[in-house]
mmCIF file of C-alpha atoms in Angstrom:
data_model
loop_
_atom_site.group_PDB
_atom_site.id
_atom_site.type_symbol
_atom_site.label_atom_id
_atom_site.label_comp_id
_atom_site.label_asym_id
_atom_site.label_seq_id
_atom_site.Cartn_x
_atom_site.Cartn_y
_atom_site.Cartn_z
ATOM 1 C CA MET B 1 13.492 99.136 27.663
ATOM 2 C CA ASN B 2 10.148 100.420 28.668
ATOM 3 C CA PHE B 3 7.500 102.803 27.407
ATOM 4 C CA THR B 4 7.268 105.144 30.368
ATOM 5 C CA GLU B 5 9.565 107.746 28.801
ATOM 6 C CA ASP B 6 8.517 110.692 26.642
ATOM 7 C CA GLY B 7 6.876 110.249 23.217
ATOM 8 C CA GLY B 8 10.060 110.431 21.082
ATOM 9 C CA VAL B 9 12.008 107.945 23.237
ATOM 10 C CA ARG B 10 8.933 105.751 23.435
ATOM 11 C CA ARG B 11 8.684 105.566 19.642
ATOM 12 C CA ILE B 12 12.348 104.585 19.427
ATOM 13 C CA ASN B 13 11.852 101.860 22.087
ATOM 14 C CA GLU B 14 8.638 100.753 20.430
ATOM 15 C CA LYS B 15 10.553 100.326 17.127
ATOM 16 C CA LYS B 16 13.273 98.365 18.871
ATOM 17 C CA LEU B 17 10.735 96.078 20.614
ATOM 18 C CA ILE B 18 8.918 95.507 17.272
ATOM 19 C CA THR B 19 12.187 94.660 15.582
ATOM 20 C CA LEU B 20 13.088 92.210 18.378
ATOM 21 C CA VAL B 21 9.733 90.501 18.033
ATOM 22 C CA LYS B 22 9.850 90.403 14.237
ATOM 23 C CA LYS B 23 13.440 89.103 13.943
ATOM 24 C CA ASN B 24 13.951 87.043 17.096
ATOM 25 C CA ASN B 25 10.411 86.207 18.172
ATOM 26 C CA ASP B 26 11.467 87.800 21.490
ATOM 27 C CA LYS B 27 8.703 87.000 24.001
ATOM 28 C CA LYS B 28 9.857 89.594 26.534
ATOM 29 C CA ALA B 29 9.687 92.354 23.919
ATOM 30 C CA ALA B 30 6.213 91.097 22.819
ATOM 31 C CA GLY B 31 5.093 91.251 26.497
ATOM 32 C CA GLU B 32 6.335 94.841 26.835
ATOM 33 C CA ILE B 33 4.286 95.890 23.742
ATOM 34 C CA VAL B 34 1.191 94.167 25.060
ATOM 35 C CA LYS B 35 1.720 95.561 28.577
ATOM 36 C CA PHE B 36 1.981 99.131 27.271
ATOM 37 C CA TYR B 37 -1.095 99.015 25.002
ATOM 38 C CA TYR B 38 -3.379 96.625 26.960
ATOM 39 C CA LYS B 39 -5.315 99.172 29.052
ATOM 40 C CA GLU B 40 -5.827 101.531 26.093
ATOM 41 C CA ILE B 41 -7.062 98.730 23.780
ATOM 42 C CA PHE B 42 -9.218 97.150 26.471
ATOM 43 C CA ALA B 43 -10.846 100.589 27.158
ATOM 44 C CA TYR B 44 -11.499 101.042 23.408
ATOM 45 C CA VAL B 45 -13.147 97.649 23.205
ATOM 46 C CA PHE B 46 -15.097 98.042 26.462
ATOM 47 C CA ARG B 47 -16.595 101.358 25.362
ATOM 48 C CA GLN B 48 -18.174 99.500 22.455
ATOM 49 C CA THR B 49 -19.219 96.312 24.166
ATOM 50 C CA SER B 50 -20.056 97.408 27.738
ATOM 51 C CA ASN B 51 -19.200 93.807 28.718
ATOM 52 C CA GLU B 52 -16.064 93.213 30.781
ATOM 53 C CA GLU B 53 -15.614 89.513 29.965
ATOM 54 C CA LEU B 54 -16.261 89.963 26.259
ATOM 55 C CA SER B 55 -13.847 92.911 26.249
ATOM 56 C CA LYS B 56 -11.117 90.853 27.912
ATOM 57 C CA ASP B 57 -11.599 88.076 25.354
ATOM 58 C CA LEU B 58 -11.575 90.461 22.374
ATOM 59 C CA THR B 59 -8.548 92.287 23.723
ATOM 60 C CA GLN B 60 -6.694 89.004 24.044
ATOM 61 C CA GLU B 61 -7.668 88.070 20.468
ATOM 62 C CA ILE B 62 -6.565 91.486 19.300
ATOM 63 C CA PHE B 63 -3.067 91.034 20.783
ATOM 64 C CA ILE B 64 -2.786 87.461 19.444
ATOM 65 C CA SER B 65 -3.674 88.814 15.972
ATOM 66 C CA MET B 66 -1.166 91.629 16.424
ATOM 67 C CA LEU B 67 1.637 89.183 17.249
ATOM 68 C CA LYS B 68 0.695 86.882 14.381
ATOM 69 C CA SER B 69 0.656 89.660 11.817
ATOM 70 C CA LEU B 70 3.495 91.806 13.197
ATOM 71 C CA GLY B 71 5.655 90.670 10.294
ATOM 72 C CA GLY B 72 3.395 92.611 7.955
ATOM 73 C CA PHE B 73 3.490 95.847 9.969
ATOM 74 C CA ASP B 74 5.109 98.680 7.986
ATOM 75 C CA ASP B 75 5.854 101.859 9.942
ATOM 76 C CA GLU B 76 6.020 103.774 6.688
ATOM 77 C CA LYS B 77 2.266 103.285 6.162
ATOM 78 C CA ALA B 78 0.979 103.956 9.694
ATOM 79 C CA SER B 79 2.100 104.300 13.270
ATOM 80 C CA PHE B 80 2.084 101.104 15.360
ATOM 81 C CA ARG B 81 -0.772 102.469 17.491
ATOM 82 C CA THR B 82 -2.879 103.227 14.369
ATOM 83 C CA TRP B 83 -2.188 99.763 13.027
ATOM 84 C CA LEU B 84 -3.148 98.143 16.334
ATOM 85 C CA TYR B 85 -6.386 100.077 16.337
ATOM 86 C CA LYS B 86 -7.183 98.798 12.880
ATOM 87 C CA ILE B 87 -6.768 95.247 14.141
ATOM 88 C CA ALA B 88 -8.948 96.047 17.151
ATOM 89 C CA SER B 89 -11.633 97.665 14.947
ATOM 90 C CA ASN B 90 -11.725 94.671 12.645
ATOM 91 C CA LYS B 91 -12.019 92.217 15.611
ATOM 92 C CA ILE B 92 -14.888 94.239 17.045
ATOM 93 C CA ILE B 93 -16.724 94.233 13.719
ATOM 94 C CA ASP B 94 -16.139 90.496 13.316
ATOM 95 C CA ASN B 95 -17.523 89.961 16.816
ATOM 96 C CA TYR B 96 -20.714 91.860 16.057
ATOM 97 C CA ARG B 97 -21.215 89.787 12.897
ATOM 98 C CA SER B 98 -20.800 86.484 14.711
ATOM 99 C CA THR B 99 -23.696 84.326 15.722
ATOM 100 C CA TYR B 100 -22.099 83.976 19.128
ATOM 101 C CA TYR B 101 -22.570 87.678 19.723
ATOM 102 C CA LYS B 102 -26.251 87.453 18.748
ATOM 103 C CA TYR B 103 -26.755 84.574 21.174
ATOM 104 C CA VAL B 104 -24.928 86.272 24.072
ATOM 105 C CA THR B 105 -26.922 89.497 23.498
ATOM 106 C CA VAL B 106 -30.257 87.622 23.648
ATOM 107 C CA VAL B 107 -29.175 85.759 26.851
ATOM 108 C CA ASP B 108 -27.946 89.017 28.455
ATOM 109 C CA GLU B 109 -31.176 90.831 27.625
ATOM 110 C CA PHE B 110 -33.198 87.936 29.104
ATOM 111 C CA GLU B 111 -31.109 87.884 32.284
ATOM 112 C CA GLU B 112 -31.420 91.679 32.652
ATOM 113 C CA GLY B 113 -35.206 91.312 32.311
ATOM 114 C CA LEU B 114 -35.245 88.850 35.206
ATOM 115 C CA VAL B 115 -33.460 91.286 37.481
ATOM 116 C CA GLY B 116 -35.888 94.061 38.448
ATOM 117 C CA TYR B 117 -34.391 97.518 38.241
ATOM 118 C CA GLU B 118 -35.149 100.235 40.804
ATOM 119 C CA ASN B 119 -36.345 103.753 40.010
ATOM 120 C CA ASP B 120 -32.913 105.352 40.533
ATOM 121 C CA LEU B 121 -31.452 102.923 38.004
ATOM 122 C CA GLU B 122 -34.096 103.791 35.407
ATOM 123 C CA GLU B 123 -32.125 106.686 33.974
ATOM 124 C CA SER B 124 -28.896 104.721 33.684
ATOM 125 C CA PHE B 125 -30.846 101.911 32.101
ATOM 126 C CA GLN B 126 -32.243 104.322 29.498
ATOM 127 C CA LEU B 127 -28.752 105.670 28.741
ATOM 128 C CA LYS B 128 -27.491 102.138 28.292
ATOM 129 C CA GLU B 129 -30.433 101.335 25.997
ATOM 130 C CA ASP B 130 -29.753 104.427 23.920
ATOM 131 C CA ALA B 131 -26.105 103.483 23.591
ATOM 132 C CA LYS B 132 -27.051 99.929 22.675
ATOM 133 C CA GLU B 133 -29.478 101.243 20.037
ATOM 134 C CA ILE B 134 -26.764 103.445 18.551
ATOM 135 C CA LEU B 135 -24.328 100.528 18.441
ATOM 136 C CA GLU B 136 -26.978 98.361 16.729
ATOM 137 C CA ILE B 137 -27.405 101.063 14.081
ATOM 138 C CA ILE B 138 -23.649 101.342 13.611
ATOM 139 C CA ASN B 139 -23.497 97.561 13.174
ATOM 140 C CA THR B 140 -25.905 97.746 10.243
ATOM 141 C CA LEU B 141 -23.621 100.140 8.296
ATOM 142 C CA ASN B 142 -21.006 99.000 5.807
ATOM 143 C CA THR B 143 -17.609 98.057 7.173
ATOM 144 C CA SER B 144 -15.733 101.192 6.118
ATOM 145 C CA ILE B 145 -18.300 103.436 7.743
ATOM 146 C CA GLN B 146 -18.227 101.289 10.903
ATOM 147 C CA GLN B 147 -14.465 101.588 11.079
ATOM 148 C CA ILE B 148 -14.565 105.402 10.714
ATOM 149 C CA LEU B 149 -17.244 105.788 13.385
ATOM 150 C CA ARG B 150 -15.600 103.337 15.823
ATOM 151 C CA LEU B 151 -12.135 104.809 15.411
ATOM 152 C CA LYS B 152 -13.439 108.394 15.845
ATOM 153 C CA ILE B 153 -16.021 107.849 18.591
ATOM 154 C CA PHE B 154 -14.527 105.029 20.600
ATOM 155 C CA GLY B 155 -10.856 105.302 19.648
ATOM 156 C CA GLY B 156 -10.646 109.100 19.837
ATOM 157 C CA MET B 157 -8.597 109.250 16.701
ATOM 158 C CA THR B 158 -8.316 112.326 14.486
ATOM 159 C CA PHE B 159 -9.643 112.340 10.922
ATOM 160 C CA LEU B 160 -6.039 112.450 9.716
ATOM 161 C CA GLU B 161 -5.125 109.299 11.737
ATOM 162 C CA ILE B 162 -8.186 107.505 10.449
ATOM 163 C CA SER B 163 -7.449 108.508 6.839
ATOM 164 C CA SER B 164 -3.945 107.112 6.983
ATOM 165 C CA LEU B 165 -5.184 103.954 8.611
ATOM 166 C CA ILE B 166 -7.862 103.113 6.063
ATOM 167 C CA ASP B 167 -6.185 104.586 2.984
ATOM 168 C CA MET B 168 -8.830 107.260 2.314
ATOM 169 C CA SER B 169 -8.450 111.017 2.036
ATOM 170 C CA GLU B 170 -9.066 113.053 5.146
ATOM 171 C CA SER B 171 -11.910 115.050 3.494
ATOM 172 C CA THR B 172 -13.600 111.778 2.455
ATOM 173 C CA VAL B 173 -13.338 110.384 6.002
ATOM 174 C CA LYS B 174 -14.875 113.641 7.377
ATOM 175 C CA THR B 175 -17.707 113.565 4.870
ATOM 176 C CA LYS B 176 -18.497 109.896 5.527
ATOM 177 C CA TYR B 177 -18.325 110.504 9.325
ATOM 178 C CA TYR B 178 -20.684 113.511 9.380
ATOM 179 C CA SER B 179 -23.195 112.020 6.872
ATOM 180 C CA SER B 180 -23.212 108.807 8.933
ATOM 181 C CA ILE B 181 -23.872 110.844 12.146
ATOM 182 C CA LYS B 182 -26.794 112.598 10.393
ATOM 183 C CA LYS B 183 -28.145 109.233 9.223
ATOM 184 C CA ILE B 184 -27.922 107.753 12.728
ATOM 185 C CA LYS B 185 -29.729 110.813 14.192
ATOM 186 C CA LYS B 186 -32.548 110.417 11.616
ATOM 187 C CA ILE B 187 -32.934 106.731 12.355
ATOM 188 C CA LEU B 188 -33.080 107.438 16.100
ATOM 189 C CA GLU B 189 -35.693 110.209 15.523
ATOM 190 C CA VAL B 190 -37.862 107.841 13.509
ATOM 191 C CA LYS B 191 -37.569 105.112 16.159
ATOM 192 C CA LYS B 192 -38.484 107.534 19.026
ATOM 193 C CA ASN B 193 -41.537 108.761 17.082
ATOM 194 C CA GLU B 194 -42.838 105.177 16.492
#
């Protein structure tokens, strides 16, 4: 069994693999699931952290959590992919709340300050700072808003997928998303005018 086939066959194989892991604790089946989703989840995490080592660590934690809680997965409530993204989103939020993250961020900023940047890097540095500032604003929002923004912006999910994932109507998800985007833009404008 592998996931390289078309979507319908993939979903059938995915279901079989999940069943094998749930019922028999099949390590090979678990490995296949991880192998298939690893790059996608790593990319989702990396887009939010911009730190390769941290992204690898978080991705590993996400798959460990997935395997530990696979018994609670219900394909009637959400697709496996959507469920996995929820785990990923929660791990990322937990990471940003942790004191470890705050320490690593301060150390990284200090180290970046020691390394002089050249003129041609100035623009990419500014883009990175803008993205960092946006992430910092997102991190101050309540958890449900963070989830919506992260799943939409970094996970590329549709409003319908997000609504099924977090048990909220699609229209409510859209409203919260767009009002949060407006709020973030206002905060950025105020900061730039200071």
